[in-house]
Short mmCIF file of C-alpha atoms in Angstrom, two decimals:
data_model
loop_
_atom_site.label_atom_id
_atom_site.label_comp_id
_atom_site.label_asym_id
_atom_site.label_seq_id
_atom_site.Cartn_x
_atom_site.Cartn_y
_atom_site.Cartn_z
CA MET A 1284 123.24 45.37 111.94
CA LYS A 1285 126.22 45.76 114.46
CA LEU A 1286 127.61 48.24 112.00
CA PHE A 1287 123.90 50.26 112.27
CA THR A 1288 124.27 49.60 116.15
CA LYS A 1289 127.88 51.31 116.24
CA ILE A 1290 126.75 54.20 113.86
CA ILE A 1291 124.16 55.05 116.25
CA VAL A 1292 126.36 54.44 119.31
CA PHE A 1293 128.58 56.97 117.48
CA LEU A 1294 126.03 59.53 116.12
CA LEU A 1295 124.00 59.25 119.77
CA PRO A 1296 126.20 61.57 121.74
CA LEU A 1297 127.60 63.88 119.28
CA PHE A 1298 123.58 64.26 118.76
CA CYS A 1299 122.91 64.62 122.26
CA LEU A 1300 126.30 67.12 122.82
CA ILE A 1301 124.98 69.58 119.35
CA TRP A 1302 121.44 69.75 121.52
CA VAL A 1303 122.61 70.47 124.63
CA ILE A 1304 125.11 73.69 123.01
CA MET A 1305 122.05 75.24 121.05
CA TYR A 1306 119.69 74.98 123.32
CA PHE A 1307 121.83 76.50 126.05
CA SER A 1308 122.89 78.88 123.50
CA ASN A 1309 119.41 79.92 123.00
CA GLN A 1310 118.84 80.37 126.74
CA ASN A 1311 121.89 82.95 127.19
CA GLU A 1312 120.60 84.85 123.92
CA THR A 1313 117.65 85.14 125.50
CA GLU A 1314 118.68 86.11 128.89
CA LYS A 1315 120.97 89.14 127.12
CA PHE A 1316 117.94 90.72 125.62
CA PRO A 1317 116.95 93.34 127.49
CA SER A 1318 113.95 93.04 129.92
CA HIS A 1319 112.04 95.33 131.51
CA GLY A 1320 111.73 97.83 128.62
CA ILE A 1321 108.63 99.58 126.43
CA TYR A 1322 108.77 98.03 123.57
CA PHE A 1323 107.38 99.34 119.70
CA ILE A 1324 106.51 96.16 117.57
CA GLY A 1325 105.16 96.55 113.68
CA SER A 1326 106.48 96.51 110.55
CA SER A 1327 108.48 98.26 108.33
CA ARG A 1328 106.44 101.46 109.25
CA VAL A 1329 107.34 101.67 112.87
CA GLN A 1330 110.90 101.09 111.81
CA ARG A 1331 111.17 103.91 110.10
CA GLY A 1332 108.83 105.73 112.50
CA ILE A 1333 109.77 105.84 116.08
CA ASP A 1334 113.69 107.01 117.01
CA HIS A 1335 113.70 104.47 120.10
CA GLN A 1336 117.18 107.49 121.06
CA LEU A 1337 115.26 109.71 121.10
CA LEU A 1338 112.59 108.17 123.06
CA ASN A 1339 115.55 107.32 125.80
CA LYS A 1340 117.03 110.42 125.78
CA LYS A 1341 116.64 111.96 129.15
CA ASN A 1342 114.14 109.49 130.20
CA LYS A 1343 115.16 108.41 133.40
CA GLY A 1344 112.68 105.21 133.37
CA ASP A 1345 112.43 102.26 131.49
CA LYS A 1346 114.14 101.84 127.87
CA ALA A 1347 112.37 101.99 124.68
CA TYR A 1348 113.31 99.77 122.11
CA ASN A 1349 112.35 99.78 118.55
CA LEU A 1350 110.96 96.29 117.31
CA GLY A 1351 109.93 97.01 114.07
CA ILE A 1352 110.87 94.66 111.22
CA SER A 1353 109.94 94.72 107.72
CA GLY A 1354 107.13 93.26 106.33
CA ALA A 1355 105.78 92.03 109.71
CA THR A 1356 102.21 91.19 109.99
CA PHE A 1357 99.47 91.65 112.89
CA ILE A 1358 100.23 87.73 113.60
CA HIS A 1359 104.08 88.59 113.63
CA ASN A 1360 103.19 91.25 115.72
CA ILE A 1361 101.07 89.21 118.93
CA THR A 1362 103.67 86.69 118.70
CA LEU A 1363 106.85 89.03 119.25
CA ALA A 1364 104.29 90.85 121.67
CA GLU A 1365 103.97 87.28 123.90
CA HIS A 1366 107.37 86.62 123.61
CA LEU A 1367 108.74 89.68 124.98
CA ILE A 1368 106.16 89.36 128.37
CA LEU A 1369 106.95 85.93 128.62
CA HIS A 1370 110.79 86.03 128.30
CA CYS A 1371 111.50 89.50 128.78
CA ASN A 1372 108.94 90.75 131.13
CA ALA A 1373 108.07 93.68 129.15
CA LYS A 1374 106.45 96.30 131.04
CA LYS A 1375 104.86 97.90 128.30
CA LEU A 1376 104.33 97.39 124.65
CA PHE A 1377 103.05 99.50 121.53
CA ILE A 1378 101.98 97.31 119.26
CA GLU A 1379 100.86 98.25 115.59
CA LEU A 1380 98.00 97.49 113.95
CA SER A 1381 98.27 95.41 110.62
CA PRO A 1382 97.32 93.61 108.35
CA ILE A 1383 96.68 89.44 109.39
CA ILE A 1384 97.76 88.23 106.38
CA TYR A 1385 100.68 87.21 105.84
CA SER A 1386 103.27 87.92 103.07
CA PHE A 1387 106.71 86.15 103.06
CA HIS A 1388 109.63 88.02 103.11
CA PRO A 1389 113.40 87.11 103.69
CA VAL A 1390 113.78 87.98 107.34
CA HIS A 1391 111.76 85.13 108.43
CA GLU A 1392 113.82 83.02 107.66
CA SER A 1393 115.06 83.03 111.24
CA LEU A 1394 111.65 82.17 112.79
CA ASN A 1395 110.56 78.47 113.87
CA VAL A 1396 107.46 77.10 112.47
CA ASN A 1397 104.83 75.69 114.02
CA ARG A 1398 101.25 75.75 111.86
CA SER A 1399 99.28 73.74 114.40
CA LYS A 1400 99.94 75.82 117.91
CA ILE A 1401 98.70 78.99 115.55
CA MET A 1402 95.59 76.89 114.65
CA LYS A 1403 94.99 75.70 117.23
CA ILE A 1404 95.01 78.82 119.51
CA TYR A 1405 93.58 81.36 117.12
CA ASN A 1406 91.39 79.23 114.84
CA LEU A 1407 92.50 80.41 111.67
CA ASP A 1408 91.26 80.25 108.06
CA TYR A 1409 94.13 80.75 105.93
CA ILE A 1410 96.69 79.19 108.16
CA GLU A 1411 99.00 78.79 104.68
CA PHE A 1412 100.38 81.92 105.38
CA TYR A 1413 101.21 82.28 108.56
CA LEU A 1414 104.35 80.52 108.84
CA PHE A 1415 105.32 81.11 112.57
CA SER A 1416 104.53 81.11 116.24
CA LYS A 1417 107.55 81.20 117.82
CA LEU A 1418 110.53 83.47 117.33
CA ASN A 1419 114.20 82.11 117.56
CA LEU A 1420 116.42 85.47 118.79
CA ARG A 1421 119.61 83.60 119.20
CA SER A 1422 121.21 85.93 116.26
CA SER A 1423 118.36 87.82 114.54
CA LEU A 1424 116.54 89.79 117.37
CA LYS A 1425 120.02 91.55 118.60
CA LYS A 1426 120.07 93.31 115.58
CA ILE A 1427 117.21 95.35 116.94
CA VAL A 1428 119.24 97.29 120.16
CA THR A 1429 122.55 97.86 118.17
CA PRO A 1430 122.73 101.71 118.15
CA SER A 1431 126.72 101.81 116.76
CA ASN A 1432 125.53 99.46 114.01
CA ASN A 1433 125.27 101.84 110.90
CA ILE A 1434 124.45 99.70 107.91
CA SER A 1435 121.32 98.85 106.92
CA LYS A 1436 119.51 96.72 109.14
CA GLU A 1437 116.95 94.33 109.01
CA TYR A 1438 115.22 95.11 112.46
CA GLY A 1439 114.96 98.73 114.39
CA TYR A 1440 115.15 101.75 113.87
CA VAL A 1441 116.40 102.92 109.96
CA PHE A 1442 117.07 106.60 109.76
CA GLY A 1443 116.23 107.95 106.22
CA ASN A 1444 116.40 111.78 105.16
CA GLN A 1445 115.15 111.78 101.38
CA ASN A 1446 111.68 112.79 100.22
CA ASN A 1447 110.61 110.33 97.80
CA TYR A 1448 106.97 111.27 97.69
CA HIS A 1449 105.11 114.30 97.35
CA LYS A 1450 100.99 113.25 97.82
CA THR A 1451 99.41 113.47 101.09
CA LYS A 1452 96.09 110.59 100.01
CA SER A 1453 98.27 107.74 102.07
CA PHE A 1454 98.02 109.62 105.52
CA LEU A 1455 95.80 108.60 108.37
CA LYS A 1456 92.98 111.48 108.36
CA ILE A 1457 91.12 112.79 110.71
CA GLU A 1458 87.93 111.44 109.08
CA ASP A 1459 89.07 107.76 109.48
CA LEU A 1460 89.24 107.79 113.30
CA GLU A 1461 85.71 109.16 112.90
CA LYS A 1462 84.16 107.10 110.24
CA ASN A 1463 81.92 104.11 110.75
CA TRP A 1464 83.72 101.32 109.29
CA ASN A 1465 82.13 97.78 109.21
CA SER A 1466 85.02 95.70 108.08
CA ASP A 1467 84.22 91.90 109.86
CA VAL A 1468 87.47 91.79 112.05
CA SER A 1469 86.18 88.95 114.47
CA LYS A 1470 89.50 87.20 113.91
CA TYR A 1471 91.45 89.96 114.87
CA PHE A 1472 89.45 90.38 118.41
CA ASP A 1473 89.72 86.06 119.19
CA ILE A 1474 93.35 87.02 119.03
CA ILE A 1475 93.22 90.36 120.85
CA SER A 1476 90.89 88.56 123.71
CA ASN A 1477 93.81 85.55 124.23
CA PHE A 1478 96.60 87.85 123.90
CA ASN A 1479 94.92 90.07 126.45
CA LYS A 1480 94.38 87.36 129.07
CA ILE A 1481 98.47 86.46 128.92
CA ALA A 1482 99.73 90.48 129.06
CA LEU A 1483 96.88 90.74 132.13
CA LYS A 1484 98.47 87.47 134.02
CA HIS A 1485 101.70 89.08 133.36
CA ASN A 1486 101.12 92.83 134.46
CA THR A 1487 101.78 94.60 131.00
CA LYS A 1488 100.72 97.22 130.03
CA ILE A 1489 99.19 96.98 126.41
CA TYR A 1490 98.55 100.14 123.32
CA PHE A 1491 97.50 99.29 120.25
CA PHE A 1492 98.15 102.26 117.29
CA LEU A 1493 97.20 102.87 113.75
CA PRO A 1494 99.79 103.49 110.92
CA LEU A 1495 99.74 106.73 110.06
CA THR A 1496 100.41 105.79 106.53
CA PHE A 1497 98.84 103.26 104.13
CA ARG A 1498 99.60 101.48 100.82
CA LYS A 1499 96.18 100.03 100.60
CA GLU A 1500 92.91 101.49 101.17
CA LYS A 1501 91.70 97.90 102.74
CA GLU A 1502 94.38 98.09 104.50
CA ARG A 1503 93.01 101.34 106.27
CA GLU A 1504 89.90 100.07 106.44
CA ILE A 1505 90.09 96.74 108.14
CA VAL A 1506 92.85 98.41 111.14
CA SER A 1507 90.51 101.11 111.67
CA THR A 1508 87.93 99.21 112.36
CA ILE A 1509 89.66 97.41 115.03
CA TYR A 1510 90.92 100.57 116.41
CA GLN A 1511 87.52 101.81 116.71
CA LEU A 1512 86.32 98.44 118.56
CA LEU A 1513 89.11 98.97 120.71
CA PRO A 1514 88.97 100.35 124.63
CA ASN A 1515 90.40 103.62 125.26
CA ASN A 1516 93.11 102.73 127.93
CA GLN A 1517 93.98 99.81 125.45
CA LYS A 1518 95.26 102.03 122.38
CA VAL A 1519 97.40 105.36 121.22
CA ILE A 1520 94.89 108.18 121.19
CA TYR A 1521 95.92 110.38 118.21
CA THR A 1522 94.85 114.50 118.48
CA GLU A 1523 93.37 116.32 115.71
CA HIS A 1524 96.04 119.01 116.24
CA PHE A 1525 98.72 115.99 115.60
CA ILE A 1526 97.06 114.38 113.01
CA ASN A 1527 97.19 117.78 111.08
CA SER A 1528 100.42 118.33 111.94
CA ILE A 1529 101.79 114.97 110.79
CA HIS A 1530 100.05 115.39 107.23
CA ASP A 1531 103.02 117.11 105.21
CA PRO A 1532 104.81 115.32 102.23
CA ASP A 1533 107.73 116.65 103.71
CA TYR A 1534 107.84 114.30 106.32
CA LEU A 1535 107.36 111.07 103.70
CA PHE A 1536 110.62 109.13 102.68
CA ASP A 1537 108.42 107.24 100.22
CA GLU A 1538 104.09 106.45 100.12
CA ASN A 1539 104.45 104.32 103.31
CA HIS A 1540 107.42 105.36 105.30
CA PHE A 1541 108.68 108.79 107.32
CA ASN A 1542 112.30 109.98 106.33
CA TYR A 1543 113.81 111.31 109.77
CA LYS A 1544 111.79 114.41 109.67
CA GLY A 1545 108.25 112.54 110.05
CA ALA A 1546 109.84 110.29 112.32
CA LYS A 1547 111.31 112.78 114.50
CA ILE A 1548 107.34 114.13 114.90
CA MET A 1549 105.91 110.69 115.54
CA THR A 1550 108.31 110.08 118.24
CA SER A 1551 107.76 113.36 119.88
CA TYR A 1552 104.36 112.53 120.21
CA PHE A 1553 105.32 109.35 121.68
CA LYS A 1554 107.60 110.80 124.33
CA GLU A 1555 105.09 113.64 125.04
CA MET A 1556 102.15 111.56 125.51
CA TYR A 1557 103.48 108.66 127.29
CA PHE A 1558 107.27 108.96 128.45
CA THR A 1559 106.35 112.16 130.77
CA ASP A 1560 107.43 111.53 134.27
#
């Protein structure tokens, strides 16, 4: 018993020291993360579709950052958006409409798991698919805003100069914006409702936007339904001219992602519509 007590007395200060170091390390990293910015959140389609450097060129206002993460889902997008509002004073958020189901990706090893909180707040049926609710920013998200890093990144804008797909079937079509979709998206709007309260409280402007490519038709149906039900002041409006202009297989890196040509067209549209002084 005495030996056990001595071990506890010896280890307790060590554990306390480790906890303090980790706590303040996490705080410092969070403080270094750019605040008061304009953030693009979404999957690898955002990662390869939004060139934040082009957005910031000759831009005198708040800086834009690409926080696209390969494999991100709707739950992940909202979780990251909440963090940016609460801890980084986000001024404006552009959030990709992605499917709600979580697919495992090694990137998400950097995320903390809190299933009970997700279940309590969002009342989700597929809780086993949602492996995170809070982000650990100490090491991962710093990669997003490192423009000098030319190696392949898991986060942020990824430049692609190849054209490996030559069909147009994956593109968003003007008919998708006009069709009467009828998927059950009530769970999405439960989440959006809770999220909107946080955004409104912190005076953060929110724009949800449709992906411009789809690998699966079911995804097209689900996110198009959400998009149609959102109010106009909370979504990015695509013009028919823009949809037609992007509808070119030469802009594709692969079936579901833009190369640098497509990224330039997509980014230029956002710049013209939402970054003009």
